[in-house]
mmCIF file of C-alpha atoms in Angstrom:
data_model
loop_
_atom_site.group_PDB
_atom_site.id
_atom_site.type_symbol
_atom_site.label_atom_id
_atom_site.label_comp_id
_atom_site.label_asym_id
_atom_site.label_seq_id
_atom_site.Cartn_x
_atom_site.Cartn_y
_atom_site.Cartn_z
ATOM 1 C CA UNK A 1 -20.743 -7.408 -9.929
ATOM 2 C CA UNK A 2 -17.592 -9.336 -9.274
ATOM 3 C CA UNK A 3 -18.426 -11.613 -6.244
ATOM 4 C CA UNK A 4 -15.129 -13.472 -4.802
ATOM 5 C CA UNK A 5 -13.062 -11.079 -6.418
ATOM 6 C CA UNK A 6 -11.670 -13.790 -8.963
ATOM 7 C CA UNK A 7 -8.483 -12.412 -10.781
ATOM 8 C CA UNK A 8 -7.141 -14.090 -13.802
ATOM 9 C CA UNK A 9 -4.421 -12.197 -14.810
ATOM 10 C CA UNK A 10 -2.482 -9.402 -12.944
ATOM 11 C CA UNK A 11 -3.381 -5.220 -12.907
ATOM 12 C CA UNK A 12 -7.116 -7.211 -13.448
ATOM 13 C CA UNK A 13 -7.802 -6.023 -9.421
ATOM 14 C CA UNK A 14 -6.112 -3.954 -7.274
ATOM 15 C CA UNK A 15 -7.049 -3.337 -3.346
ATOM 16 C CA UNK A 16 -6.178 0.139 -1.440
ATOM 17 C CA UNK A 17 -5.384 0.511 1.621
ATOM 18 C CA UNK A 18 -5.050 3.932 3.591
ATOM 19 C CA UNK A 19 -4.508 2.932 7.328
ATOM 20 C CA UNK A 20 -3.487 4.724 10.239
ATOM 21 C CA UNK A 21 -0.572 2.442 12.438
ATOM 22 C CA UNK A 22 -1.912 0.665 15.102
ATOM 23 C CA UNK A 23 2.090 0.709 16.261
ATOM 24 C CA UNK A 24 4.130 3.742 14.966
ATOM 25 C CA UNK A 25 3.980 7.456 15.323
ATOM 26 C CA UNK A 26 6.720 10.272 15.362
ATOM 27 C CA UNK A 27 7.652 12.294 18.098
ATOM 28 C CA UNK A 28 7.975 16.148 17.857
ATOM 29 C CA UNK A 29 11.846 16.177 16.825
ATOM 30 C CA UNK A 30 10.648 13.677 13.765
ATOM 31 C CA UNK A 31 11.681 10.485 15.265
ATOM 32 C CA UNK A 32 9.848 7.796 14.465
ATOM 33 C CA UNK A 33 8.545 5.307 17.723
ATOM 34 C CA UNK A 34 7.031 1.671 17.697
ATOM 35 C CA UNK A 35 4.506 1.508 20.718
ATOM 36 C CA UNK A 36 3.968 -2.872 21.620
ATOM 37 C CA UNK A 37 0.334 -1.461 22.824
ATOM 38 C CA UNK A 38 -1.954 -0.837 20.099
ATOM 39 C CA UNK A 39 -3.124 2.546 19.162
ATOM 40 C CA UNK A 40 -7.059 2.568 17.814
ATOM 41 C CA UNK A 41 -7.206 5.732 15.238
ATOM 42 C CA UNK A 42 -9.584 6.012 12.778
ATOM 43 C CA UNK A 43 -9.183 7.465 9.319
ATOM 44 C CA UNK A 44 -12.121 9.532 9.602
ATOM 45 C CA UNK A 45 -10.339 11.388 12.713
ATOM 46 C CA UNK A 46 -6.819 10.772 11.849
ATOM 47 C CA UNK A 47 -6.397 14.894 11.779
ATOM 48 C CA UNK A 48 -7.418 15.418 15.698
ATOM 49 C CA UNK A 49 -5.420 12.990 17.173
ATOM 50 C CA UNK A 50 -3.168 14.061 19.663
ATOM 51 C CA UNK A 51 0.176 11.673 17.908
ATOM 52 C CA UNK A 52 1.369 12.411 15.110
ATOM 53 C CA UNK A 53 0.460 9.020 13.553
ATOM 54 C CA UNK A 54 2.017 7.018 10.607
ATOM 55 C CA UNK A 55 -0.230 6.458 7.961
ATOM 56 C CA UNK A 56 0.252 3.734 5.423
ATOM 57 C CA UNK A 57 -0.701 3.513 1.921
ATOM 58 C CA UNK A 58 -0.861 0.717 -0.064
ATOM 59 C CA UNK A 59 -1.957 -0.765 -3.154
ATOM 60 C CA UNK A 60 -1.936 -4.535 -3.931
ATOM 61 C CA UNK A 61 -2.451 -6.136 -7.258
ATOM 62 C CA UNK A 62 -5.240 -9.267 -6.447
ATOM 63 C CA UNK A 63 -3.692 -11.600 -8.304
ATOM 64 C CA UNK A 64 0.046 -11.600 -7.601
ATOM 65 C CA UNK A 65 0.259 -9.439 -4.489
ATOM 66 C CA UNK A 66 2.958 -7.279 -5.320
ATOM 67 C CA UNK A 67 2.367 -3.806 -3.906
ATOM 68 C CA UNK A 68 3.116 -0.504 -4.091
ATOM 69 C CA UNK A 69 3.494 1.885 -0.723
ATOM 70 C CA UNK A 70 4.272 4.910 0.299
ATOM 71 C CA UNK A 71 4.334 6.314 4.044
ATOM 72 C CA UNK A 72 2.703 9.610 5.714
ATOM 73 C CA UNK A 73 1.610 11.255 8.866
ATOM 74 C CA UNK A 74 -1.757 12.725 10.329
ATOM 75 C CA UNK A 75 -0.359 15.911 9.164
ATOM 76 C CA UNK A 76 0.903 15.258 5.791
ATOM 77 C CA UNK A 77 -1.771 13.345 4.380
ATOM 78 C CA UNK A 78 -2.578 12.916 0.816
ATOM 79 C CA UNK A 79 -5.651 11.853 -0.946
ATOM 80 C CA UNK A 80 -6.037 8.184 -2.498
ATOM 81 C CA UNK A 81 -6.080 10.305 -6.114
ATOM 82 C CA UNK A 82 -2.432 11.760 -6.111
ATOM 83 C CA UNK A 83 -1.401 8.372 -4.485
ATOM 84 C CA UNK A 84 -3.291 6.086 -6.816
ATOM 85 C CA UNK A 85 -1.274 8.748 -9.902
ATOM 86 C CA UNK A 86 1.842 7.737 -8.542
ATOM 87 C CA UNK A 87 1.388 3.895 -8.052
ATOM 88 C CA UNK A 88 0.359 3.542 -11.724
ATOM 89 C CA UNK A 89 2.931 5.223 -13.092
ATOM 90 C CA UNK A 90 5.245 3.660 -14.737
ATOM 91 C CA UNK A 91 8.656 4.339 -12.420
ATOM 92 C CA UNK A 92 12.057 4.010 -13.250
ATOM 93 C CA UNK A 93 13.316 2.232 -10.193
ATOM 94 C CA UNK A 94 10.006 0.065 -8.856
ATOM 95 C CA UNK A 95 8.028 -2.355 -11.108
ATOM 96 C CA UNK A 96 4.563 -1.883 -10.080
ATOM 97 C CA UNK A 97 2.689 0.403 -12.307
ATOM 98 C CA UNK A 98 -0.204 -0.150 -14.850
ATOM 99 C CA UNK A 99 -4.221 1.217 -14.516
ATOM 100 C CA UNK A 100 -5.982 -1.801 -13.555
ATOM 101 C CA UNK A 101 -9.984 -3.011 -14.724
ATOM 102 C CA UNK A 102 -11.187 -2.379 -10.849
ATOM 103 C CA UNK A 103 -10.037 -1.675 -7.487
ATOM 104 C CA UNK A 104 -11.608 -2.701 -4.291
ATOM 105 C CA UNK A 105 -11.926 0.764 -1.941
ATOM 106 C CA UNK A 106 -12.573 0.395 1.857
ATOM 107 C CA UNK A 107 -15.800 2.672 2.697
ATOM 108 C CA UNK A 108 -13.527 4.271 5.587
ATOM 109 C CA UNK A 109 -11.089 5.963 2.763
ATOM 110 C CA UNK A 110 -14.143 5.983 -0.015
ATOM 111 C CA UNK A 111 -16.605 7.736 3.084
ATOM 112 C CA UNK A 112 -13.559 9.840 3.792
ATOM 113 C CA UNK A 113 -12.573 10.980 0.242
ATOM 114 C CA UNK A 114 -16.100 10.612 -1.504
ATOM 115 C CA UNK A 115 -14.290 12.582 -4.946
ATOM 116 C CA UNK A 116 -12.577 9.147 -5.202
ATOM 117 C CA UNK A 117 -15.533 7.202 -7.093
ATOM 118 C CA UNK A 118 -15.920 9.842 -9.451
ATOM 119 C CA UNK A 119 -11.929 10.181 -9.968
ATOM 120 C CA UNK A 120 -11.684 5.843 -11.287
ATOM 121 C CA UNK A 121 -15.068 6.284 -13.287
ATOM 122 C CA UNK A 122 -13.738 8.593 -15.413
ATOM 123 C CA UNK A 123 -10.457 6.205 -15.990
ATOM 124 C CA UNK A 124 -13.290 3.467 -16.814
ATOM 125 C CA UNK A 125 -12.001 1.625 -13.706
ATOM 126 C CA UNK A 126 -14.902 -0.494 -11.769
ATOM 127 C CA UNK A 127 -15.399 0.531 -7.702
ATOM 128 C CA UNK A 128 -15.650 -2.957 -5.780
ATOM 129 C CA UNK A 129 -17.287 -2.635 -2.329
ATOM 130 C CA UNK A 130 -14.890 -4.795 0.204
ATOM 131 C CA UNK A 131 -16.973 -7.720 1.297
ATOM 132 C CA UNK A 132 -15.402 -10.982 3.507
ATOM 133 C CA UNK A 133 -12.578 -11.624 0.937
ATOM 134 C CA UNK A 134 -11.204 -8.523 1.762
ATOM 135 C CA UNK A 135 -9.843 -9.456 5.105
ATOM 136 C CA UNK A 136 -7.289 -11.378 3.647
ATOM 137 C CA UNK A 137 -5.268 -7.989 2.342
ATOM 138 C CA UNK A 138 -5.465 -6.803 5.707
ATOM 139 C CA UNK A 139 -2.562 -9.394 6.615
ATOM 140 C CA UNK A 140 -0.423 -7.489 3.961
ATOM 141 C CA UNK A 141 -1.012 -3.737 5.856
ATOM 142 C CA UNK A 142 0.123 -6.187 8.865
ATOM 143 C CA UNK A 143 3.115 -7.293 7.243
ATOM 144 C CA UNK A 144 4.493 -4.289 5.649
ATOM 145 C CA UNK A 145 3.797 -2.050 9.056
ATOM 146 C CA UNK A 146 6.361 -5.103 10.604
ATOM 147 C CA UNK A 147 8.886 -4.268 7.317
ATOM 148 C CA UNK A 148 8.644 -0.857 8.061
ATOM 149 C CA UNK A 149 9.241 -1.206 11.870
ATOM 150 C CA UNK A 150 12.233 -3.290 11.082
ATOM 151 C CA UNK A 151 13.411 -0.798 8.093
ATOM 152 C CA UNK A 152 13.495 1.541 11.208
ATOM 153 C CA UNK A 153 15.131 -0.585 14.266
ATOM 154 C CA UNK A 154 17.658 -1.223 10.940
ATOM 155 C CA UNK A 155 18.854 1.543 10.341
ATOM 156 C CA UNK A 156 19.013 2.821 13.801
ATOM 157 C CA UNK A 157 21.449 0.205 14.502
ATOM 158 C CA UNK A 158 23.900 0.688 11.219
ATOM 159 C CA UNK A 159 23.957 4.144 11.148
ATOM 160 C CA UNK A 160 24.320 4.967 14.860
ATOM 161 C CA UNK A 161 20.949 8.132 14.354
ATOM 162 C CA UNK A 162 17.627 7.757 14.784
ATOM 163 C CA UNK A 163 15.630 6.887 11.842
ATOM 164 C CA UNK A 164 13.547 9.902 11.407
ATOM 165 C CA UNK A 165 10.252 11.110 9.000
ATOM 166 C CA UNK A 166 13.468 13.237 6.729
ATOM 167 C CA UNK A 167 15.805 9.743 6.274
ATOM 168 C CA UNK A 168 13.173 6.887 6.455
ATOM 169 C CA UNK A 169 12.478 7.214 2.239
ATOM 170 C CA UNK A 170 15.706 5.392 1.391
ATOM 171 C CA UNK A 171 14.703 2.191 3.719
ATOM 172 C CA UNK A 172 11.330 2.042 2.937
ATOM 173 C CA UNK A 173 12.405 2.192 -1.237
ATOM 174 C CA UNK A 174 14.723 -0.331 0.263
ATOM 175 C CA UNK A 175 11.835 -3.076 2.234
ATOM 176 C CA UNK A 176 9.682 -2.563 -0.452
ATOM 177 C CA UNK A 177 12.057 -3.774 -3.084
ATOM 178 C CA UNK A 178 12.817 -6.776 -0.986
ATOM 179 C CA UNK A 179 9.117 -7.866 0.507
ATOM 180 C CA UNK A 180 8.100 -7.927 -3.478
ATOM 181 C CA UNK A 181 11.789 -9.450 -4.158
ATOM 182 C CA UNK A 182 10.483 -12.606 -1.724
ATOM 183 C CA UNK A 183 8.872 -15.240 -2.678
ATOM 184 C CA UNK A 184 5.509 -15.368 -2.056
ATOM 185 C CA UNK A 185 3.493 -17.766 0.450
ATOM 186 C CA UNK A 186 1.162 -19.840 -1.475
ATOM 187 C CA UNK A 187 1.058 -23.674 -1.888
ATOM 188 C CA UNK A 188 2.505 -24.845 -4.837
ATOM 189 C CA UNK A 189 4.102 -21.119 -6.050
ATOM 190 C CA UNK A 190 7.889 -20.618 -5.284
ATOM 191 C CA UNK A 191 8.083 -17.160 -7.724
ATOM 192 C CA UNK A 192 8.128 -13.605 -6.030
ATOM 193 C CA UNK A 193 5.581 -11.313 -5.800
ATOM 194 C CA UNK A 194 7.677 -9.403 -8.814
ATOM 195 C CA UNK A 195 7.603 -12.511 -11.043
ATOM 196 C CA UNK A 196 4.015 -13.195 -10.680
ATOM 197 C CA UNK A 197 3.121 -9.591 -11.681
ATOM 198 C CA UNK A 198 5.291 -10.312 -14.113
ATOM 199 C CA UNK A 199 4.149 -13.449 -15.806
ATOM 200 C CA UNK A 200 2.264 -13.617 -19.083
ATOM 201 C CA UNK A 201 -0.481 -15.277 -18.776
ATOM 202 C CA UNK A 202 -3.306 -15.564 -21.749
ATOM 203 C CA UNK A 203 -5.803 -13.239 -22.638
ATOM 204 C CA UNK A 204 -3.383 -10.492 -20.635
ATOM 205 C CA UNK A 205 -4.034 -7.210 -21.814
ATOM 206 C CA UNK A 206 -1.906 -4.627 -22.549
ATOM 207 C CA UNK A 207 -0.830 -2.866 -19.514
ATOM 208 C CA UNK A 208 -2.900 0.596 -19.559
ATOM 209 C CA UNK A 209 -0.244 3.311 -18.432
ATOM 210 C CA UNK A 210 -1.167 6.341 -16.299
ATOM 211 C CA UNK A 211 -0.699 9.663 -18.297
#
């Protein structure tokens, strides 16, 4: 049992996130809104709620905290399986890829999607329960929900249209690239998120590809 969740090398652990927005939802002709007051949805109930809420998905390697993230609704929702597929694959135009030894699964998606445990035993990848330690990813969901919401006011602005759930793909690609591009905020580290993922370090593995 891994206590503090110590990493020594990157792709060692990686934490999921599948969170509903506290902040952004689409409206019935696709556009995509930021409300200031926060919206309380659950995962477990995402599917009956009345918005059509933005759900985020996003998984963080422990030890350099680049991430990988993709965006959906209430009514396009995916399980953690066919995102988890696509976040270890190795891509051509994003870095982040690579099976890693465990992954830390909140018990709201693991409750939610119970076929998940089963799914990383068979890849011979270790389930860690969240415990205290965990809260500090939940700044990163924070973060990258602000990205996206500027992604959106962004392009609103230089293109004159509405950002929309059919155009937002090219600025997310686009904030992802640059929130692993900058450099991360830890004392004594001035590398990127990218570079640390990067970085040999000793007794690395080889990175474990998903077929």
């Amino acid at each position: 049992m891994i206590n503090r969740y110590r990493s020594p090398y990157p792709n060692y652990i990686h934490q999921l996130f599948i969170t509903p927005s506290k902040h952004l939802y689409a409206l019935k002709d696709r556009r995509l809104k930021w409300q200031d007051k926060a919206m309380e949805v659950k995962l477990d109930k995402i599917e009956g709620a009345d918005k059509e809420h933005v759900v985020h998905y996003i998984v963080a390697d422990h030890t350099s905290a680049a991430f990988y993230a993709e965006m959906r609704t209430n009514k396009t929702l995916m399980t953690p399986i066919e995102f988890l597929m696509r976040a270890w694959k190795k891509k051509s135009d994003f870095f982040f890829h690579g099976v890693p030894e465990h992954v830390i699964v909140p018990t709201a998606v693991s409750s939610k999607y119970p076929e998940v445990r089963g799914w990383l035993e068979q890849l011979g990848v270790g389930l860690i329960p969240p415990s205290s330690g965990f809260q500090a990813g939940i700044h990163q969901v924070r973060t990258w929900e602000n990205d996206v919401a500027n992604s959106i006011s962004l392009h609103s602005y230089l293109e004159k249209t509405p950002c929309t759930l059919d155009n937002i793909s090219v600025n997310l690609a686009k904030a992802l690239r640059m929130a692993n591009d900058g450099e991360i905020n830890r004392p004594g580290v001035r590398m990127s998120r990218k570079q640390l993922w990067g970085m040999q370090v000793e007794n690395r593995p080889p990175i474990r590809y998903m077929e």
